[in-house]
Short mmCIF file of C-alpha atoms in Angstrom, two decimals:
data_model
loop_
_atom_site.label_atom_id
_atom_site.label_comp_id
_atom_site.label_asym_id
_atom_site.label_seq_id
_atom_site.Cartn_x
_atom_site.Cartn_y
_atom_site.Cartn_z
CA MET A 1 12.97 1.98 -16.79
CA THR A 2 13.50 2.80 -13.14
CA ILE A 3 14.45 0.25 -10.48
CA LEU A 4 14.50 1.70 -7.01
CA LEU A 5 14.38 0.27 -3.51
CA SER A 6 13.75 2.44 -0.46
CA LEU A 7 14.42 1.01 2.99
CA LEU A 8 13.19 2.79 6.11
CA LEU A 9 15.80 2.47 8.83
CA PHE A 10 15.86 3.23 12.55
CA ILE A 11 17.72 2.02 15.60
CA SER A 12 15.06 0.02 17.44
CA GLY A 13 11.44 -1.09 17.29
CA GLY A 14 8.03 -0.34 18.77
CA LEU A 15 4.41 -1.37 18.51
CA ILE A 16 1.32 0.54 17.51
CA HIS A 17 -2.07 -0.38 18.90
CA ASN A 18 -5.51 0.84 17.95
CA ALA A 19 -9.06 1.31 19.15
CA ALA A 20 -11.16 2.12 16.06
CA ALA A 21 -14.43 0.25 15.48
CA ALA A 22 -15.70 -1.31 12.27
CA ALA A 23 -19.01 -0.34 10.71
CA PRO A 24 -21.96 -2.60 11.70
CA ALA A 25 -22.73 -5.20 9.06
CA ASP A 26 -26.45 -4.43 9.07
CA SER A 27 -25.65 -1.04 7.52
CA PHE A 28 -24.21 -2.66 4.41
CA PHE A 29 -26.22 -2.52 1.14
CA SER A 30 -27.90 0.60 2.51
CA THR A 31 -30.05 1.35 -0.57
CA THR A 32 -31.42 -2.19 -0.76
CA SER A 33 -34.93 -2.59 0.68
CA ASP A 34 -35.43 -4.66 3.82
CA ALA A 35 -37.44 -7.19 1.83
CA ASP A 36 -34.74 -7.60 -0.83
CA LYS A 37 -32.05 -7.82 1.86
CA GLN A 38 -33.83 -10.55 3.82
CA PRO A 39 -31.46 -13.46 2.95
CA PHE A 40 -28.48 -11.42 4.13
CA THR A 41 -30.09 -10.14 7.35
CA THR A 42 -31.28 -13.68 8.14
CA TRP A 43 -27.74 -15.00 7.73
CA LEU A 44 -26.42 -12.22 10.00
CA LEU A 45 -28.48 -13.71 12.85
CA THR A 46 -26.84 -17.13 12.56
CA GLU A 47 -24.28 -18.41 15.03
CA ASN A 48 -21.63 -18.62 12.33
CA ALA A 49 -22.11 -14.99 11.29
CA SER A 50 -21.76 -13.74 14.85
CA SER A 51 -18.50 -15.66 15.32
CA TYR A 52 -16.50 -13.52 12.90
CA GLU A 53 -14.31 -10.89 14.54
CA HIS A 54 -13.90 -8.53 11.59
CA THR A 55 -16.07 -7.21 8.82
CA THR A 56 -15.66 -4.74 5.97
CA PHE A 57 -17.72 -3.69 2.97
CA LEU A 58 -15.87 -3.90 -0.33
CA SER A 59 -17.80 -1.30 -2.29
CA THR A 60 -17.68 -0.67 -6.02
CA THR A 61 -16.22 2.56 -7.35
CA ALA A 62 -19.38 3.15 -9.39
CA ASP A 63 -21.76 2.93 -6.41
CA PRO A 64 -20.54 2.86 -2.77
CA THR A 65 -23.77 1.18 -1.64
CA LYS A 66 -23.13 -1.87 -3.82
CA GLY A 67 -20.39 -4.40 -3.24
CA MET A 68 -19.42 -7.43 -1.20
CA ALA A 69 -19.76 -7.77 2.58
CA THR A 70 -16.74 -9.64 3.92
CA PHE A 71 -16.25 -11.23 7.36
CA TRP A 72 -13.24 -13.05 8.79
CA LYS A 73 -11.39 -14.38 11.80
CA ILE A 74 -8.12 -16.23 12.36
CA THR A 75 -7.82 -19.19 14.71
CA ASP A 76 -4.41 -20.81 15.10
CA ASP A 77 -3.19 -21.29 11.51
CA ILE A 78 -6.63 -21.18 9.84
CA PHE A 79 -8.22 -18.24 7.99
CA HIS A 80 -12.03 -18.24 8.17
CA VAL A 81 -13.86 -15.99 5.71
CA ALA A 82 -17.44 -15.31 4.66
CA PHE A 83 -18.48 -13.14 1.73
CA ALA A 84 -21.94 -12.02 0.67
CA THR A 85 -23.11 -10.16 -2.42
CA MET A 86 -26.16 -9.63 -4.60
CA ALA A 87 -25.61 -11.91 -7.62
CA THR A 88 -27.22 -14.90 -9.23
CA GLY A 89 -24.28 -16.53 -11.00
CA TRP A 90 -20.94 -16.36 -9.22
CA ALA A 91 -18.82 -14.59 -6.59
CA ALA A 92 -15.07 -14.48 -6.02
CA PHE A 93 -12.83 -13.21 -3.22
CA GLY A 94 -9.07 -12.85 -3.44
CA VAL A 95 -5.89 -11.88 -1.65
CA ALA A 96 -3.95 -9.71 -4.09
CA GLU A 97 -0.19 -9.33 -3.90
CA ALA A 98 -0.28 -5.75 -5.18
CA GLY A 99 -3.92 -4.79 -4.75
CA GLY A 100 -5.41 -5.75 -8.11
CA MET A 101 -6.06 -8.72 -10.37
CA PHE A 102 -2.43 -9.25 -11.39
CA GLY A 103 -0.80 -11.64 -8.95
CA ALA A 104 -4.05 -12.32 -7.07
CA ASP A 105 -4.88 -15.58 -5.29
CA VAL A 106 -8.66 -16.09 -5.60
CA VAL A 107 -11.39 -18.45 -4.45
CA SER A 108 -14.58 -18.58 -6.52
CA PHE A 109 -18.09 -19.97 -6.14
CA THR A 110 -20.78 -20.56 -8.77
CA THR A 111 -24.47 -21.16 -8.15
CA ALA A 112 -24.40 -23.79 -10.90
CA ASN A 113 -22.09 -25.91 -8.71
CA PRO A 114 -22.93 -24.84 -5.13
CA THR A 115 -21.00 -27.60 -3.33
CA VAL A 116 -17.63 -26.71 -4.83
CA LEU A 117 -15.10 -23.90 -4.36
CA VAL A 118 -12.39 -23.29 -6.96
CA ASP A 119 -8.92 -22.23 -5.80
CA GLY A 120 -7.28 -20.15 -8.53
CA TYR A 121 -4.75 -17.45 -9.35
CA ILE A 122 -4.39 -14.63 -11.88
CA LEU A 123 -1.34 -13.63 -13.91
CA ASP A 124 -0.99 -10.81 -16.42
CA ASP A 125 -3.63 -12.11 -18.85
CA ARG A 126 -6.49 -11.42 -16.38
CA GLN A 127 -7.65 -15.02 -16.66
CA VAL A 128 -8.30 -17.11 -13.55
CA ARG A 129 -6.18 -20.25 -13.67
CA VAL A 130 -7.07 -23.25 -11.53
CA ASP A 131 -4.51 -24.14 -8.86
CA THR A 132 -2.92 -27.56 -9.02
CA SER A 133 -3.62 -27.88 -5.31
CA GLN A 134 -7.15 -27.00 -4.13
CA ASP A 135 -6.64 -25.58 -0.63
CA TRP A 136 -10.02 -24.01 0.24
CA THR A 137 -12.71 -25.83 2.22
CA LEU A 138 -16.35 -24.85 1.74
CA ILE A 139 -18.12 -24.56 5.11
CA SER A 140 -21.56 -23.41 3.92
CA SER A 141 -23.32 -21.50 1.15
CA VAL A 142 -26.59 -19.64 0.69
CA VAL A 143 -28.09 -19.11 -2.76
CA GLU A 144 -31.42 -17.37 -2.33
CA ASP A 145 -33.44 -14.59 -3.97
CA GLY A 146 -30.51 -13.03 -5.81
CA TRP A 147 -27.96 -13.47 -3.00
CA ILE A 148 -24.77 -15.49 -2.74
CA ILE A 149 -23.31 -16.01 0.74
CA VAL A 150 -20.26 -18.25 1.12
CA GLU A 151 -18.27 -19.39 4.16
CA ALA A 152 -14.88 -21.02 3.68
CA THR A 153 -11.52 -21.75 5.31
CA ARG A 154 -7.90 -22.29 4.30
CA LYS A 155 -4.53 -22.37 6.02
CA LEU A 156 -2.63 -19.12 6.43
CA ASP A 157 0.32 -20.78 4.71
CA THR A 158 -0.77 -23.62 2.44
CA GLY A 159 2.76 -24.36 1.24
CA ASP A 160 1.44 -23.98 -2.31
CA THR A 161 3.49 -21.64 -4.54
CA GLN A 162 0.28 -20.74 -6.40
CA ASP A 163 -1.23 -19.34 -3.17
CA ASN A 164 -0.40 -16.08 -1.40
CA THR A 165 0.62 -16.62 2.22
CA LEU A 166 -1.44 -14.61 4.73
CA LYS A 167 1.07 -12.79 6.94
CA ASN A 168 0.74 -10.86 10.18
CA ASP A 169 -0.28 -7.33 9.17
CA LYS A 170 -1.23 -5.96 12.58
CA GLU A 171 1.18 -3.01 12.75
CA LEU A 172 0.03 0.09 10.87
CA TRP A 173 3.57 0.93 9.82
CA GLY A 174 3.79 -2.41 8.03
CA ALA A 175 2.12 -3.40 4.79
CA PRO A 176 -1.60 -4.25 4.97
CA SER A 177 -3.26 -7.19 3.27
CA ARG A 178 -4.75 -6.30 -0.08
CA VAL A 179 -8.03 -7.96 -1.02
CA ILE A 180 -10.22 -7.97 -4.14
CA ALA A 181 -13.74 -9.11 -4.97
CA ALA A 182 -15.88 -9.63 -8.06
CA TRP A 183 -19.29 -11.11 -8.85
CA GLY A 184 -21.76 -11.57 -11.67
CA ASP A 185 -25.00 -13.11 -12.93
CA THR A 186 -23.57 -15.36 -15.63
CA GLU A 187 -23.45 -19.12 -15.11
CA SER A 188 -19.63 -19.16 -15.04
CA MET A 189 -17.05 -16.54 -14.17
CA SER A 190 -16.75 -13.87 -16.86
CA TYR A 191 -16.03 -10.16 -17.23
CA HIS A 192 -17.44 -8.41 -14.17
CA GLY A 193 -17.82 -4.82 -15.41
CA ASP A 194 -18.48 -2.53 -12.43
CA ASN A 195 -19.11 -5.52 -10.14
CA ARG A 196 -15.67 -5.44 -8.60
CA SER A 197 -13.89 -3.97 -5.62
CA SER A 198 -10.49 -3.79 -3.96
CA SER A 199 -9.27 -2.60 -0.60
CA SER A 200 -6.51 -2.80 2.01
CA VAL A 201 -7.35 -4.41 5.35
CA ARG A 202 -5.62 -5.64 8.50
CA LEU A 203 -6.49 -9.33 8.68
CA PHE A 204 -4.64 -9.85 11.98
CA ALA A 205 -5.82 -6.69 13.75
CA ASP A 206 -7.46 -6.62 17.15
CA PRO A 207 -11.25 -7.13 16.88
CA SER A 208 -11.88 -3.47 17.78
CA PHE A 209 -9.77 -2.21 14.91
CA SER A 210 -11.25 -0.32 11.96
CA THR A 211 -10.71 -2.39 8.85
CA SER A 212 -10.66 0.71 6.63
CA GLU A 213 -6.96 1.27 6.07
CA SER A 214 -7.24 4.98 5.31
CA GLU A 215 -9.57 5.66 8.25
CA ALA A 216 -7.35 3.75 10.66
CA LEU A 217 -4.25 5.55 9.44
CA LEU A 218 -5.81 8.99 9.79
CA ASP A 219 -7.25 8.09 13.19
CA MET A 220 -3.84 7.08 14.54
CA LEU A 221 -2.09 10.12 13.07
CA GLU A 222 -4.68 12.42 14.64
CA LYS A 223 -4.25 10.76 18.04
CA HIS A 224 -0.45 10.85 18.06
CA SER A 225 0.29 14.16 16.31
CA ASP A 226 0.21 17.76 17.49
CA GLY A 227 -0.86 18.98 14.07
CA TYR A 228 -0.07 18.92 10.38
CA PHE A 229 1.08 21.15 7.56
CA ASP A 230 0.52 20.87 3.82
CA VAL A 231 2.82 21.30 0.85
CA VAL A 232 0.59 21.40 -2.24
CA ASN A 233 0.54 22.76 -5.76
CA ASP A 234 -1.38 25.96 -6.44
CA ALA A 235 -3.51 24.99 -9.45
CA PHE A 236 -0.51 23.87 -11.51
CA GLU A 237 -1.47 23.40 -15.16
CA ILE A 238 -0.27 20.00 -16.31
CA PRO A 239 1.50 20.39 -19.67
CA ALA A 240 0.01 18.64 -22.70
CA GLN A 241 3.07 16.40 -22.98
CA GLU A 242 3.67 12.75 -22.19
CA THR A 243 5.73 13.25 -19.05
CA LYS A 244 6.58 16.16 -16.77
CA TYR A 245 8.56 16.45 -13.54
CA LYS A 246 7.38 19.32 -11.39
CA TYR A 247 9.45 20.44 -8.39
CA LEU A 248 7.50 21.97 -5.54
CA CYS A 249 9.54 23.47 -2.71
CA LYS A 250 8.54 25.22 0.51
CA SER A 251 10.94 26.59 3.11
CA TYR A 252 10.54 26.56 6.87
CA ASP A 253 9.74 30.28 6.79
CA GLU A 254 6.91 29.66 4.32
CA LEU A 255 5.48 26.77 6.33
CA LYS A 256 5.81 27.84 9.97
CA GLU A 257 2.49 29.68 10.03
CA GLN A 258 0.77 26.29 9.63
CA PHE A 259 2.38 24.90 12.79
CA PHE A 260 0.28 24.55 15.89
CA GLY A 261 1.47 27.27 18.21
CA GLY A 262 3.18 29.23 15.46
CA ASP A 263 6.96 29.50 15.08
CA LYS A 264 8.25 26.04 16.04
CA THR A 265 11.66 24.64 15.18
CA ASP A 266 11.48 21.29 17.02
CA ILE A 267 9.18 19.46 14.62
CA THR A 268 9.28 15.67 14.24
CA MET A 269 7.37 14.11 11.36
CA ILE A 270 5.52 10.96 12.43
CA GLY A 271 3.60 10.31 9.22
CA ALA A 272 2.48 11.65 5.87
CA THR A 273 -0.63 11.31 3.70
CA PRO A 274 -1.15 12.14 0.03
CA ILE A 275 -3.46 14.94 -1.08
CA ILE A 276 -4.58 14.10 -4.60
CA THR A 277 -6.81 16.31 -6.75
CA GLU A 278 -9.54 13.89 -7.83
CA LYS A 279 -9.98 15.43 -11.27
CA THR A 280 -6.28 14.96 -12.10
CA ARG A 281 -5.65 11.70 -10.23
CA GLN A 282 -5.01 9.79 -13.45
CA PHE A 283 -2.08 12.07 -14.30
CA VAL A 284 -0.28 11.97 -10.93
CA HIS A 285 2.36 9.26 -11.35
CA HIS A 286 4.28 9.51 -8.07
CA PHE A 287 5.82 11.80 -5.42
CA ILE A 288 9.32 11.78 -4.01
CA VAL A 289 9.60 13.96 -0.90
CA MET A 290 12.97 15.24 0.30
CA ALA A 291 14.34 17.41 3.07
CA VAL A 292 16.81 19.93 1.61
CA PRO A 293 18.92 22.83 2.91
CA SER A 294 16.89 25.46 1.03
CA CYS A 295 14.69 25.99 -2.01
CA THR A 296 17.58 27.55 -3.89
CA ASP A 297 19.63 25.49 -6.36
CA GLN A 298 18.26 22.11 -5.26
CA LEU A 299 17.26 20.66 -8.62
CA GLY A 300 19.17 18.39 -10.97
CA GLY A 301 21.91 15.90 -10.24
CA GLY A 302 25.56 16.36 -9.36
CA GLU A 303 26.50 17.22 -5.81
CA ASN A 304 23.02 18.58 -5.08
CA ALA A 305 21.70 15.02 -5.20
CA PHE A 306 23.73 14.30 -2.04
CA LYS A 307 22.23 17.26 -0.17
CA ARG A 308 18.73 15.79 -0.36
CA GLU A 309 17.37 13.30 2.16
CA GLN A 310 14.29 11.35 1.13
CA ILE A 311 11.63 11.27 3.84
CA TYR A 312 8.57 10.01 2.00
CA GLY A 313 7.39 8.60 -1.31
CA TRP A 314 3.97 7.98 -2.77
CA ALA A 315 2.65 6.07 -5.77
CA PRO A 316 -0.85 4.85 -6.73
CA GLY A 317 -2.35 2.30 -4.35
CA GLU A 318 -0.89 3.81 -1.16
CA HIS A 319 -2.85 5.49 1.64
CA GLY A 320 0.05 7.13 3.44
CA MET A 321 2.72 6.44 6.04
CA ILE A 322 2.85 6.23 9.83
CA LEU A 323 5.88 5.48 12.00
CA PRO A 324 6.09 3.46 15.24
CA ASP A 325 5.37 5.56 18.30
CA ASN A 326 9.03 5.99 19.26
CA VAL A 327 10.36 6.84 15.77
CA GLY A 328 10.25 10.04 13.69
CA PHE A 329 11.93 12.17 11.06
CA PRO A 330 13.47 15.33 12.61
CA MET A 331 12.57 18.41 10.58
CA PHE A 332 13.98 21.95 10.45
CA ASP A 333 16.53 21.16 13.18
CA SER A 334 19.72 21.60 11.11
CA GLU A 335 21.04 23.52 8.13
CA PHE A 336 20.41 20.48 5.91
CA ASN A 337 16.61 20.21 6.34
CA GLN A 338 15.28 23.76 6.24
CA ALA A 339 12.93 23.11 3.31
CA ILE A 340 10.67 20.42 1.84
CA LEU A 341 11.10 19.53 -1.83
CA ILE A 342 8.51 17.38 -3.61
CA GLU A 343 9.24 15.92 -7.01
CA ILE A 344 5.89 15.28 -8.70
CA HIS A 345 5.91 13.14 -11.81
CA TYR A 346 2.97 13.71 -14.15
CA ASN A 347 2.12 11.17 -16.82
CA ASN A 348 -0.08 12.51 -19.64
CA PRO A 349 0.24 10.05 -22.56
CA LYS A 350 -2.85 11.42 -24.33
CA ARG A 351 -1.48 14.96 -24.03
CA ILE A 352 -4.68 16.36 -22.56
CA SER A 353 -4.56 20.12 -21.99
CA GLY A 354 -6.19 22.46 -19.51
CA MET A 355 -5.88 20.20 -16.43
CA GLU A 356 -5.03 22.03 -13.18
CA ASP A 357 -3.58 20.10 -10.26
CA SER A 358 -3.36 21.02 -6.58
CA SER A 359 -1.96 17.72 -5.30
CA GLY A 360 0.70 17.44 -2.64
CA VAL A 361 1.45 15.97 0.78
CA ARG A 362 0.14 16.49 4.32
CA PHE A 363 2.86 16.10 6.97
CA HIS A 364 1.76 15.02 10.44
CA TYR A 365 4.11 16.09 13.24
CA THR A 366 4.71 16.18 16.95
CA SER A 367 6.55 18.85 18.90
CA THR A 368 8.15 16.21 21.12
CA LYS A 369 11.31 14.60 19.81
CA ARG A 370 11.05 10.83 19.57
CA GLU A 371 13.52 8.31 20.92
CA TYR A 372 14.83 7.19 17.54
CA ASP A 373 15.43 9.03 14.26
CA ALA A 374 14.23 7.55 10.97
CA ALA A 375 16.09 7.66 7.67
CA MET A 376 15.73 6.18 4.19
CA LEU A 377 18.30 4.32 2.13
CA GLN A 378 17.96 3.91 -1.63
CA VAL A 379 19.61 1.04 -3.46
CA GLY A 380 19.15 -0.43 -6.92
CA ASP A 381 19.28 2.32 -9.55
CA PRO A 382 18.39 5.53 -7.66
CA MET A 383 20.45 7.74 -10.01
CA LEU A 384 18.65 6.30 -13.09
CA GLY A 385 21.70 4.73 -14.65
CA LEU A 386 19.45 2.68 -16.92
CA ARG A 387 17.89 5.77 -18.48
CA GLY A 388 18.15 5.48 -22.26
CA VAL A 389 19.15 1.80 -22.21
CA ALA A 390 17.22 -0.22 -24.80
CA ILE A 391 15.10 -3.06 -23.46
CA ASN A 392 14.98 -6.30 -25.42
CA ASP A 393 11.79 -8.04 -26.44
CA GLY A 394 10.60 -10.58 -23.90
CA LEU A 395 12.00 -10.73 -20.37
CA THR A 396 15.31 -9.08 -19.49
CA GLN A 397 16.96 -9.14 -16.06
CA HIS A 398 18.85 -6.15 -14.69
CA GLU A 399 20.93 -6.58 -11.54
CA PHE A 400 22.47 -3.94 -9.27
CA THR A 401 24.80 -4.62 -6.37
CA CYS A 402 26.00 -2.49 -3.50
CA GLY A 403 28.89 -4.20 -1.69
CA GLY A 404 29.71 -4.32 2.00
CA THR A 405 31.29 -0.86 1.88
CA CYS A 406 27.81 0.43 0.98
CA SER A 407 26.44 -0.21 4.47
CA SER A 408 29.77 0.42 6.22
CA LEU A 409 29.72 4.03 4.98
CA PHE A 410 26.74 4.97 7.15
CA LEU A 411 26.55 2.29 9.86
CA ASP A 412 28.63 2.13 13.01
CA GLU A 413 26.03 0.04 14.83
CA PRO A 414 23.10 -2.18 13.75
CA VAL A 415 19.89 -0.49 12.63
CA THR A 416 16.39 -1.88 12.24
CA VAL A 417 14.79 -1.90 8.80
CA LEU A 418 11.07 -1.29 9.24
CA TRP A 419 10.00 -1.77 5.65
CA GLU A 420 11.13 -1.87 2.05
CA LYS A 421 9.39 -0.38 -0.98
CA LEU A 422 10.06 -1.80 -4.41
CA HIS A 423 9.52 0.68 -7.23
CA MET A 424 9.72 0.35 -11.00
CA HIS A 425 7.89 1.93 -13.88
CA LYS A 426 5.65 0.49 -16.57
CA THR A 427 8.09 -2.06 -17.99
CA GLY A 428 9.06 -3.76 -14.74
CA THR A 429 7.32 -7.08 -14.01
CA ARG A 430 9.16 -8.65 -11.05
CA MET A 431 11.60 -7.27 -8.47
CA VAL A 432 13.76 -8.81 -5.75
CA ASN A 433 16.07 -7.26 -3.17
CA GLU A 434 18.48 -9.45 -1.24
CA VAL A 435 20.56 -8.56 1.80
CA ILE A 436 23.76 -10.59 1.84
CA ARG A 437 25.82 -11.26 4.97
CA GLY A 438 28.96 -13.37 5.03
CA GLY A 439 28.38 -14.49 1.46
CA GLU A 440 24.88 -15.85 2.23
CA VAL A 441 21.49 -14.32 1.49
CA PHE A 442 20.25 -13.16 4.89
CA HIS A 443 16.97 -11.47 3.84
CA THR A 444 14.82 -11.32 0.71
CA ALA A 445 12.08 -8.85 -0.23
CA LYS A 446 10.23 -9.40 -3.50
CA VAL A 447 7.18 -8.75 -5.61
CA GLU A 448 6.37 -11.61 -7.96
CA VAL A 449 3.90 -9.76 -10.19
CA PHE A 450 4.66 -6.02 -10.31
CA ASP A 451 2.16 -3.67 -11.90
CA PHE A 452 2.64 0.07 -11.44
CA ASP A 453 -1.05 0.92 -11.76
CA GLN A 454 -1.91 -1.46 -8.91
CA GLN A 455 0.91 -0.60 -6.49
CA GLY A 456 3.58 1.77 -7.76
CA GLY A 457 5.62 1.53 -4.58
CA PHE A 458 5.20 -2.09 -3.52
CA GLN A 459 5.74 -2.75 0.19
CA PRO A 460 6.21 -6.46 0.91
CA GLN A 461 4.67 -7.89 4.05
CA GLN A 462 7.62 -8.73 6.26
CA ASP A 463 8.97 -8.47 9.78
CA ALA A 464 11.45 -5.77 10.75
CA TYR A 465 15.07 -6.95 10.66
CA GLN A 466 18.53 -5.81 11.68
CA LEU A 467 21.00 -4.42 9.14
CA GLN A 468 24.69 -4.50 10.06
CA ALA A 469 27.81 -2.77 8.77
CA GLY A 470 29.29 -4.88 6.00
CA ASP A 471 25.95 -6.17 4.70
CA SER A 472 25.62 -5.91 0.93
CA PHE A 473 22.62 -5.59 -1.40
CA ARG A 474 21.67 -7.25 -4.65
CA THR A 475 18.63 -5.75 -6.40
#
């Protein structure tokens, strides 16, 4: 079991803005004939439909032309949403804590009872449970010729512990909102098969913003960077064993040919995106990316562990990382960061052989040094002290503390924490990190329903905050 918290720190804050446009709604369901799409295109011409500021198509993994069209806007403290799909029985839309069914807050509609919405939530048994408090209001519904179109509202914060609060997700360096959808032709909600979708969106973004998280991230990195370089495996054959840690290291001398303009030593990383070989995606468990002095003698623990500075981490469910426009990670500017080391964890429980992987990381950089330097702090159990410890049946709580001397060692002035990422492996179910100041809990970051396959490195939605010397941590 691994319990790890990474905090991204820097000395001040900044905003990121955007100008990407969303796809037009009339292009959704592109393989459906005009005649079959008539109920949807008719609804698109209504006054209500034109009032929504954002739209996205939640496509299925089996067929990108099938899915659920979703529209929304936010006015004051009210979330307005409309969702449309081809189904005859039921449709459901949800805000998912970690991007999947576990921990999701869902609203569902059935054609058998077209005047009622059901407010529900999902725990680890994949069953939708009905909320004690019903907080959704049905505005309108269309059930016609194999289509379900629903419009509804609810408060951003209902005050109900069985609901997920909708938080401001405008900044690309912060966590997005994670949404899910499912639909079917049965009279009541049942197993959906391929009729499901999930995505990350920016509910609070400017109306001109692209609601595709990956497209928006890449668009901003392209606009703000001078170039990129890749550190990837060269057709590494994944061993036919349950778990394998592969260390991939590239020095500055090996990478400099990829830099725009050739031999540059004043590189500042402003973001990173994963490169995952699709055929071996199921085996790639996570990346930990570190800046190290060289590619010689950098593996293992001991004193070498203190010569490595983490600069990025990836786990399933993440699109990548971008920093505010005045913050960056300096690279290759000292004797301590002359190489990039990536620890790749492969998970192969079925011991499948013959799989070659070329996964890695793309680093986006600028040649202009930014105003503030970024750094990462790991608390919890970063040195894997729990390795080999037996876990009891049922629920067991493990607690790690880092006293006031922990922050005093590296802080001589306040720093801003941009985000926190909560990471465990398969056995972890819930995780909390508390920052304690003067004996009182000053800040809390948590994931109520952790599931590695949904979001291996869970980033809570939260505002940036100041960390001071003497602050302690309890994880």
